[in-house]
PDB file of C-alpha atoms in Angstrom:
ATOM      1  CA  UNK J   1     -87.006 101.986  45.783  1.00  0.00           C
ATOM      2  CA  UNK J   2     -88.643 100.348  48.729  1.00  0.00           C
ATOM      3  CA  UNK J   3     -91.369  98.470  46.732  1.00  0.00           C
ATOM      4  CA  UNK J   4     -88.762  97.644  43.945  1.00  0.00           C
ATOM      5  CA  UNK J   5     -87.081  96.150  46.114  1.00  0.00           C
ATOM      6  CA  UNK J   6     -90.190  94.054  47.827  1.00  0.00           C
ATOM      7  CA  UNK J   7     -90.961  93.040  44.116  1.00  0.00           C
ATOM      8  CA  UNK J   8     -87.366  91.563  43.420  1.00  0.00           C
ATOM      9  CA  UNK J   9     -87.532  89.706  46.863  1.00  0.00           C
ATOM     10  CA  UNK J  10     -90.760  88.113  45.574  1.00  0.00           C
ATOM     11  CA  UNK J  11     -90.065  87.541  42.234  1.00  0.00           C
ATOM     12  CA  UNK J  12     -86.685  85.690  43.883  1.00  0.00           C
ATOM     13  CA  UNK J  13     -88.716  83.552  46.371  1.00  0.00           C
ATOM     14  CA  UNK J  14     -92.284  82.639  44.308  1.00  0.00           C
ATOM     15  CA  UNK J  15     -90.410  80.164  42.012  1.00  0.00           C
ATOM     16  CA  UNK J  16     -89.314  77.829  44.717  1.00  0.00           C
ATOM     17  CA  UNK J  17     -92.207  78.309  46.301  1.00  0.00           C
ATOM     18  CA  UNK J  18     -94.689  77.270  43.262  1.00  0.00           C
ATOM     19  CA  UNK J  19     -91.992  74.070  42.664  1.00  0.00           C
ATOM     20  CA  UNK J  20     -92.182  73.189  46.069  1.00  0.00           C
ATOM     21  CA  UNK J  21     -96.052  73.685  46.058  1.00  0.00           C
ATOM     22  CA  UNK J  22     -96.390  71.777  42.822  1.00  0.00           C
ATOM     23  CA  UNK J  23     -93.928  68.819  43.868  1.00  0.00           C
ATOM     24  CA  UNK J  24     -95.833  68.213  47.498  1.00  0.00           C
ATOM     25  CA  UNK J  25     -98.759  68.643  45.644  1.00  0.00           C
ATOM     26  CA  UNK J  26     -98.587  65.828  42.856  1.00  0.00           C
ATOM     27  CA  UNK J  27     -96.491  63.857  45.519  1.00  0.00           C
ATOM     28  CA  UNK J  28     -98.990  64.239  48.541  1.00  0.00           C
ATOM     29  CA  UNK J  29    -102.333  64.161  46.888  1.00  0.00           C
ATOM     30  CA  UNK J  30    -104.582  61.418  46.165  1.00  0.00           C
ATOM     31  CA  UNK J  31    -105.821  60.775  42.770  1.00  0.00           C
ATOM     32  CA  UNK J  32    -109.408  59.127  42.940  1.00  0.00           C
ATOM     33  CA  UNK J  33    -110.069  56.368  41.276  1.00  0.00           C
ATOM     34  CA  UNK J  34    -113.310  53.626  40.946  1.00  0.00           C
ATOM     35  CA  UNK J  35    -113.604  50.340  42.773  1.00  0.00           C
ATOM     36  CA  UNK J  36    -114.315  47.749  40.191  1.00  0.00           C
ATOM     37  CA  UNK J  37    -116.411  44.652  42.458  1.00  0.00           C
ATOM     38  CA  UNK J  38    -117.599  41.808  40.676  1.00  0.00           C
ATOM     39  CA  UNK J  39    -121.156  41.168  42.531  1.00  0.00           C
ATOM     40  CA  UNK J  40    -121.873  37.539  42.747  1.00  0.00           C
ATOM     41  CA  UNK J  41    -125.452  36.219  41.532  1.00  0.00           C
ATOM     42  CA  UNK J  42    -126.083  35.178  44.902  1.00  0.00           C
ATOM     43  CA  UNK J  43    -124.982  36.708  47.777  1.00  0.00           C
ATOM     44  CA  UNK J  44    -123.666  40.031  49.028  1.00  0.00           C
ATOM     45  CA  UNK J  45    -120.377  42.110  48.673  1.00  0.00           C
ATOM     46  CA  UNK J  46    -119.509  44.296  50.792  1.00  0.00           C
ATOM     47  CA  UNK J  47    -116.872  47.088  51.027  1.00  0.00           C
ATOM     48  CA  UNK J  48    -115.909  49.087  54.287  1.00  0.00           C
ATOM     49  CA  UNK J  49    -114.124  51.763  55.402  1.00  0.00           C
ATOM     50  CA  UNK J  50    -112.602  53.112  58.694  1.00  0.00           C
ATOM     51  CA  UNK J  51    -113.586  57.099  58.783  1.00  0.00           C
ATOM     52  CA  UNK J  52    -113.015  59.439  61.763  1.00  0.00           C
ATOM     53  CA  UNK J  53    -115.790  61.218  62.952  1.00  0.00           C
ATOM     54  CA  UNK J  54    -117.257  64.738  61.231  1.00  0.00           C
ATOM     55  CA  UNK J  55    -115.988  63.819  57.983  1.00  0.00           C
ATOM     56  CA  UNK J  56    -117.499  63.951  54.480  1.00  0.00           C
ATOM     57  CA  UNK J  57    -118.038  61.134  52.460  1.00  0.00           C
ATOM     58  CA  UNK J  58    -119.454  60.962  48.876  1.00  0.00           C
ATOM     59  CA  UNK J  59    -119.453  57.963  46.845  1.00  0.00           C
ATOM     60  CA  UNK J  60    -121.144  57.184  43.182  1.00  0.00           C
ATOM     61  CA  UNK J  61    -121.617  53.641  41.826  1.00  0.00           C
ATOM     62  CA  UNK J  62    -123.182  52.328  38.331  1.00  0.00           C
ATOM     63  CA  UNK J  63    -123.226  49.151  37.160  1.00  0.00           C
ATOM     64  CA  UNK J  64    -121.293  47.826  33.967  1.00  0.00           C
ATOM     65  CA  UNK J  65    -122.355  45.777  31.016  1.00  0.00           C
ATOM     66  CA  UNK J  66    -120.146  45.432  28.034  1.00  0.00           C
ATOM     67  CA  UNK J  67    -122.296  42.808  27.011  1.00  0.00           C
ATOM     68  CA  UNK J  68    -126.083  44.946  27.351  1.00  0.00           C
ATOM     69  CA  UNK J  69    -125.054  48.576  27.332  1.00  0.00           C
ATOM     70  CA  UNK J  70    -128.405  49.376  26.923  1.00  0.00           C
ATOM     71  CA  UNK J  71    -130.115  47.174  29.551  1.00  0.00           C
ATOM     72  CA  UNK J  72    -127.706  45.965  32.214  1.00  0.00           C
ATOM     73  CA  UNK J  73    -128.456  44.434  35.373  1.00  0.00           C
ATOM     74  CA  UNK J  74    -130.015  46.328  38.733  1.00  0.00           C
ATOM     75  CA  UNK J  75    -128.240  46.138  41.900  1.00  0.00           C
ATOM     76  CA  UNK J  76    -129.786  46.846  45.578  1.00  0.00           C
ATOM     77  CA  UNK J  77    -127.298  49.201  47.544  1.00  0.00           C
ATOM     78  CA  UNK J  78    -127.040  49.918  51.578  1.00  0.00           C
ATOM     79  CA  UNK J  79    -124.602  51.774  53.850  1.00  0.00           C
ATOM     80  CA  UNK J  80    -124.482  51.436  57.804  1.00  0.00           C
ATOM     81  CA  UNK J  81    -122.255  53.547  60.391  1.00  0.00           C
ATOM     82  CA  UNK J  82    -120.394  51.691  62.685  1.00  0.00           C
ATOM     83  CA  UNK J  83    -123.533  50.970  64.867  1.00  0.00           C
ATOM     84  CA  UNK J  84    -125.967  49.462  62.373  1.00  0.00           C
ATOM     85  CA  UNK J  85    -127.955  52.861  61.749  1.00  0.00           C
ATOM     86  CA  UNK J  86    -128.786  52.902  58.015  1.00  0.00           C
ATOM     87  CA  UNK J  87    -127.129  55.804  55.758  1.00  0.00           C
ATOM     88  CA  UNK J  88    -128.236  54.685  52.636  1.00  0.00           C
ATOM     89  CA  UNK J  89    -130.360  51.968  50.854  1.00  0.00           C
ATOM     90  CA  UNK J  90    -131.521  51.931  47.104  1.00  0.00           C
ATOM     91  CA  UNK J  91    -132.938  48.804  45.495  1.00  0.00           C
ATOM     92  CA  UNK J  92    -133.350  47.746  41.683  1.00  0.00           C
ATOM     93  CA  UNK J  93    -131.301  50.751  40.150  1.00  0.00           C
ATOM     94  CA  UNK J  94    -128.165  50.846  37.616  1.00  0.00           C
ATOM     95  CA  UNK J  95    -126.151  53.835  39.260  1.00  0.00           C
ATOM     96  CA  UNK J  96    -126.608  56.026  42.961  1.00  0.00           C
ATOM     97  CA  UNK J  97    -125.129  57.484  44.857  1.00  0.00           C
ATOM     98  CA  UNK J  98    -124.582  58.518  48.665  1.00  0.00           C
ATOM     99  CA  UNK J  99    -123.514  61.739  50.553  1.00  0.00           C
ATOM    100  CA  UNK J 100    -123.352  61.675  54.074  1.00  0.00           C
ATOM    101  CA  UNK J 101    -121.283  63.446  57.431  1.00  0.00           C
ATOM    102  CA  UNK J 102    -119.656  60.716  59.635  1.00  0.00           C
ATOM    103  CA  UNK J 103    -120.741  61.059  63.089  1.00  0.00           C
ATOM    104  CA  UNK J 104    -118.849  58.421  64.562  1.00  0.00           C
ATOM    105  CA  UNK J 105    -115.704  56.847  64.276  1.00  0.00           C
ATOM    106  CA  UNK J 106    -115.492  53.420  62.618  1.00  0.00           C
ATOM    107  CA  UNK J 107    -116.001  51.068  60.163  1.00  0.00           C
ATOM    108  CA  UNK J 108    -118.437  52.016  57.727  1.00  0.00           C
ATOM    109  CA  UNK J 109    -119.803  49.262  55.378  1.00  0.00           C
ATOM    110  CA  UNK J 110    -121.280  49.567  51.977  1.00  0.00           C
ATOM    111  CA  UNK J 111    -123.176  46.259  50.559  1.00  0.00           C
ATOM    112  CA  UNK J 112    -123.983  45.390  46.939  1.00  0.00           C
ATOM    113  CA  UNK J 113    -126.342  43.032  45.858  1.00  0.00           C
ATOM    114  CA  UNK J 114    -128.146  41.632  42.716  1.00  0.00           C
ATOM    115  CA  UNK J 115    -131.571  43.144  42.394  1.00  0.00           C
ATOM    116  CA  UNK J 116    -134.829  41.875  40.434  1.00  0.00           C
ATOM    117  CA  UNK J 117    -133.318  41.405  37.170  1.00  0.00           C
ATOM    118  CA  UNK J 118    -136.496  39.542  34.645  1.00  0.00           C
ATOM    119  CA  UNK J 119    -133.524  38.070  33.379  1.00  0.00           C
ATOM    120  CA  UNK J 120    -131.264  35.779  35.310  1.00  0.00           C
ATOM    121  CA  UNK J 121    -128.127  37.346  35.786  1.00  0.00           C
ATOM    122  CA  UNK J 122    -124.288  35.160  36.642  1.00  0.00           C
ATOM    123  CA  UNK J 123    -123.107  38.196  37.975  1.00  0.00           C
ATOM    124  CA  UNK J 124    -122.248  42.215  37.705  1.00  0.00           C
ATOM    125  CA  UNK J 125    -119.552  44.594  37.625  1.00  0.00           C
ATOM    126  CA  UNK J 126    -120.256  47.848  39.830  1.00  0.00           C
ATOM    127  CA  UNK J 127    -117.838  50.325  39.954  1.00  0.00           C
ATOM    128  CA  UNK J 128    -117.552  52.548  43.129  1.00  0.00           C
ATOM    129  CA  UNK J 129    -115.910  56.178  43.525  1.00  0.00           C
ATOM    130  CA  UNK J 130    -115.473  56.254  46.783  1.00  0.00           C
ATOM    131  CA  UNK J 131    -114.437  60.227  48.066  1.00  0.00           C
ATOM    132  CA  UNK J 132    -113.797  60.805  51.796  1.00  0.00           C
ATOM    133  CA  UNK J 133    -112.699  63.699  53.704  1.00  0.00           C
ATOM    134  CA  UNK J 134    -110.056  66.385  51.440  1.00  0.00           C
ATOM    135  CA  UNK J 135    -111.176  64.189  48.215  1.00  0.00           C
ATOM    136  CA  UNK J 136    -114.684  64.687  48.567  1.00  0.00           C
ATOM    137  CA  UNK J 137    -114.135  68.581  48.379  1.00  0.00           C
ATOM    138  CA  UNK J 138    -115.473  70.566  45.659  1.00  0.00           C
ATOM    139  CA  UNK J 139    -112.368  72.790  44.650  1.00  0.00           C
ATOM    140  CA  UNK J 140    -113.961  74.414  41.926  1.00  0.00           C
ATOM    141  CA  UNK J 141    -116.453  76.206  44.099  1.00  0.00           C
ATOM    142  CA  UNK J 142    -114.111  76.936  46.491  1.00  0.00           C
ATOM    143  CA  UNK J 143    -112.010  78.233  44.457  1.00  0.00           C
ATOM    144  CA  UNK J 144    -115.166  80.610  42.562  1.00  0.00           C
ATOM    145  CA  UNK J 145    -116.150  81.131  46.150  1.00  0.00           C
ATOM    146  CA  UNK J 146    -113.000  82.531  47.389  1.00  0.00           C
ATOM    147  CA  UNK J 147    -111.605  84.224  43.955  1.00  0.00           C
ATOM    148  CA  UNK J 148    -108.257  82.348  44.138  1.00  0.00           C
ATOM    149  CA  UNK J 149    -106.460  80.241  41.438  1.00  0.00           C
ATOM    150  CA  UNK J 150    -103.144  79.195  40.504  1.00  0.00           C
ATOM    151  CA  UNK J 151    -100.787  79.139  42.973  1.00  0.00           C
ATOM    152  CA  UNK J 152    -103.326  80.408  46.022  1.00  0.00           C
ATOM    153  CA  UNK J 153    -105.800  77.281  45.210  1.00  0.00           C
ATOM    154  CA  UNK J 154    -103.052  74.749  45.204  1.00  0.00           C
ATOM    155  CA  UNK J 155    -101.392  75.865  48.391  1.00  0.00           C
ATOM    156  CA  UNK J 156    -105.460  76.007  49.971  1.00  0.00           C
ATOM    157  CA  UNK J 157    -105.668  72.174  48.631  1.00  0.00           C
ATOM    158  CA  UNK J 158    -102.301  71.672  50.577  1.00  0.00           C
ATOM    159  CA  UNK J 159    -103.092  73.080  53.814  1.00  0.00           C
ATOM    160  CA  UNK J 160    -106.445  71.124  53.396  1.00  0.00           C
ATOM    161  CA  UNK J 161    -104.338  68.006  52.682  1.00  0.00           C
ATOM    162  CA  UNK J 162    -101.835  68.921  55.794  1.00  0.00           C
ATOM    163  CA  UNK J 163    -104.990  69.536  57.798  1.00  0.00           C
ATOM    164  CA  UNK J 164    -106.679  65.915  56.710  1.00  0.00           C
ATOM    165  CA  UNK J 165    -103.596  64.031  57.056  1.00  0.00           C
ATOM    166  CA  UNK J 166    -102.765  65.647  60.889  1.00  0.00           C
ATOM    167  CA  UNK J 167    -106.480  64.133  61.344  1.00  0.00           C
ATOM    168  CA  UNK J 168    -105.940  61.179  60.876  1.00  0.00           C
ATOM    169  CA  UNK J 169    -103.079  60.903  62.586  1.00  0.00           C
ATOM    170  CA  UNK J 170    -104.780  62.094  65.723  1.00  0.00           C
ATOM    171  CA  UNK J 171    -107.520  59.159  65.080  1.00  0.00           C
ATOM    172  CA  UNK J 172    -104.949  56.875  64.650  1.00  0.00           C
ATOM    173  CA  UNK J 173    -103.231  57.677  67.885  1.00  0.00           C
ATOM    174  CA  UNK J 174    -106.233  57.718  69.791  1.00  0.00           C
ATOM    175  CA  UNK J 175    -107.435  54.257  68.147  1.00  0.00           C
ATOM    176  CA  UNK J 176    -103.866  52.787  68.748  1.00  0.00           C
ATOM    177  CA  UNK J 177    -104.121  54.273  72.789  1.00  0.00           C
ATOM    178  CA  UNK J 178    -107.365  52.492  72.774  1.00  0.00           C
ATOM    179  CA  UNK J 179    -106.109  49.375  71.629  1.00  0.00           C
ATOM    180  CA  UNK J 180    -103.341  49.607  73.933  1.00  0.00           C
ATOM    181  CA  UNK J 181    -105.504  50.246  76.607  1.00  0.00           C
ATOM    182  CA  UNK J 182    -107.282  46.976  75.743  1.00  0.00           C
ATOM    183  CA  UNK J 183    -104.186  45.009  75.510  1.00  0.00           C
ATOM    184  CA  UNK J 184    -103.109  45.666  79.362  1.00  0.00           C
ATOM    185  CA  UNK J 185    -106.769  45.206  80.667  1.00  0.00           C
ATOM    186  CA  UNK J 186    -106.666  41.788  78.802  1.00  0.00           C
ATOM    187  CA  UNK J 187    -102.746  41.081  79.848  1.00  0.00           C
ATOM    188  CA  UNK J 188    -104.342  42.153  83.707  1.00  0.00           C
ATOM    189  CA  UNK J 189    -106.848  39.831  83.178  1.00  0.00           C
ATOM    190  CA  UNK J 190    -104.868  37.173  81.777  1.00  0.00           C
ATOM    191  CA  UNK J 191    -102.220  37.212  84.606  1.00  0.00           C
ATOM    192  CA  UNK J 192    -105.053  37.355  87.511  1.00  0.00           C
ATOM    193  CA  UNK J 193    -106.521  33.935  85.774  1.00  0.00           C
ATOM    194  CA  UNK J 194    -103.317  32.313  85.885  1.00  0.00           C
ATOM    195  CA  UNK J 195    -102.508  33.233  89.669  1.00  0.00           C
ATOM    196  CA  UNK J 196    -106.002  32.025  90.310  1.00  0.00           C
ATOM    197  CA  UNK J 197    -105.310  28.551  87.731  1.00  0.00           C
ATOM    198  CA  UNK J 198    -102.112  28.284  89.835  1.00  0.00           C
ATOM    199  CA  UNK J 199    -103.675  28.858  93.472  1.00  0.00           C
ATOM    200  CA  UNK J 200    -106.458  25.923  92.661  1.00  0.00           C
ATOM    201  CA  UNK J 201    -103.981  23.393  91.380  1.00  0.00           C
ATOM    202  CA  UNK J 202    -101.750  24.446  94.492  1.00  0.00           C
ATOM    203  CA  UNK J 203    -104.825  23.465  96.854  1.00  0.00           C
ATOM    204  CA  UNK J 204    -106.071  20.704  94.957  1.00  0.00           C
ATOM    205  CA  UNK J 205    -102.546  19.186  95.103  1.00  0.00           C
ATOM    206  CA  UNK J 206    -102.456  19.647  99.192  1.00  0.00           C
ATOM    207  CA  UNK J 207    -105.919  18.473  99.391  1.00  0.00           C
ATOM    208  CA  UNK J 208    -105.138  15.150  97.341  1.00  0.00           C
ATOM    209  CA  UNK J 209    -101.944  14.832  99.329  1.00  0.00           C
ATOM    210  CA  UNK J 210    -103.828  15.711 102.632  1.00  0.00           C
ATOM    211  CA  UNK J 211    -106.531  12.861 101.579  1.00  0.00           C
ATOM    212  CA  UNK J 212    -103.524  10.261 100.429  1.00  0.00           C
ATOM    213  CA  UNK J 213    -101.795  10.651 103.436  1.00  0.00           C
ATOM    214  CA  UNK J 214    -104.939  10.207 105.738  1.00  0.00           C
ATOM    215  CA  UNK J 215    -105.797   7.411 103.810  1.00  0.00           C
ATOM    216  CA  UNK J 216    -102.347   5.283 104.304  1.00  0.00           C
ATOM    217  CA  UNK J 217    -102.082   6.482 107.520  1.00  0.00           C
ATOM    218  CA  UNK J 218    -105.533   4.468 108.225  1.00  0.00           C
ATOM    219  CA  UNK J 219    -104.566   1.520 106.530  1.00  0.00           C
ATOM    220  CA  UNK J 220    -101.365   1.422 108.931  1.00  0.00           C
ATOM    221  CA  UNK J 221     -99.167   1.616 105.508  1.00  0.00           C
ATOM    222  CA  UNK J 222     -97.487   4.609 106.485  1.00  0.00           C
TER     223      UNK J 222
END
């Protein structure tokens, strides 16, 4: 009777559950898609991102030619963290891509370029799938890793997507105290400088009437 029982309690509550697991999860969710840049045939563009630290970042990019399928144009490709150390750099190619672990918290840039084409190129479309943090996640070995599908995987890729999204709003808080913390050093700053701009012009003004005064007093005008 006892387990009966259990079994009617769960078959009541699993529905709502799997709607409200399936609503947050097509609401909350990402869907990935490319980054279509038009790379100039001089010139550089550029593309960055501000990641947290200790987060994953996978990105693919290929170049597109509806004009020559067969031969389109090379590009030159480099990423840099937020200090100018070099993550990734590939010259001459069609497609790459780049896997790293964030370290530090920043901006991270990825540049685009025209490479060595024999032929002289106006420009190139690249696109660029760009994957950070919950995104860049295999599910499908997770999910062959841990034996779970169905409702168990999409309530993992939820507590993931909680767990992401709590992240960066912990960055963002810290970033914003930073900032904040910048704002009343510079206000400090900014109201020392004027008592000091105010102080000067206070003694420069006695001094010139100090001098003006001396000056009639001499000439027997005052």
């Amino acid at each position: 009777m006892g387990e009966s029982l259990i079994s009617l309690d769960r078959a009541t509550v699993l529905p709502p559950i799997l709607l409200l697991s399936l609503a947050c999860y097509i609401c909350v969710v990402p869907v990935t898609e490319a980054i279509w840049l038009q790379i100039p045939s001089s010139g550089t563009k550029c593309v960055s991102e501000e990641i947290n630290s200790n987060v994953v970042v996978l990105a693919d990019y290929y170049v597109i030619d509806e004009a020559h399928p067969e031969h389109p144009p090379t590009v030159s490709a480099k990423v840099t963290s937020p200090y100018g150390n070099n993550l990734h750099h590939n010259e001459n190619v069609t497609h790459g891509q780049f896997a790293f672990t964030t370290t530090e918290a920043g901006n991270y840039m990825a540049c685009f370029w025209l490479g060595s084409n024999p032929q002289k190129v106006a420009d190139a479309t690249l696109g660029l799938d760009w994957r950070i943090g919950f995104s860049a996640k295999d599910w499908e070995s997770v999910a062959k890793k841990d034996k779970i599908e169905g409702v168990e995987l999409h309530l993992k890729r939820l507590e993931a997507q909680v767990q992401s999204i709590h992240e960066n709003l912990l960055f963002l808080k810290h970033r914003e105290a930073e900032m904040r913390e910048v704002s009343e050093v510079t206000n400090s700053r900014v109201a020392w400088l004027s008592i000091l701009s105010l102080g000067v012009c206070i003694a420069v003004s006695s001094l010139q009437l100090w001098y003006l005064t001396r000056y009639f007093q001499k000439k027997k005008l005052i």
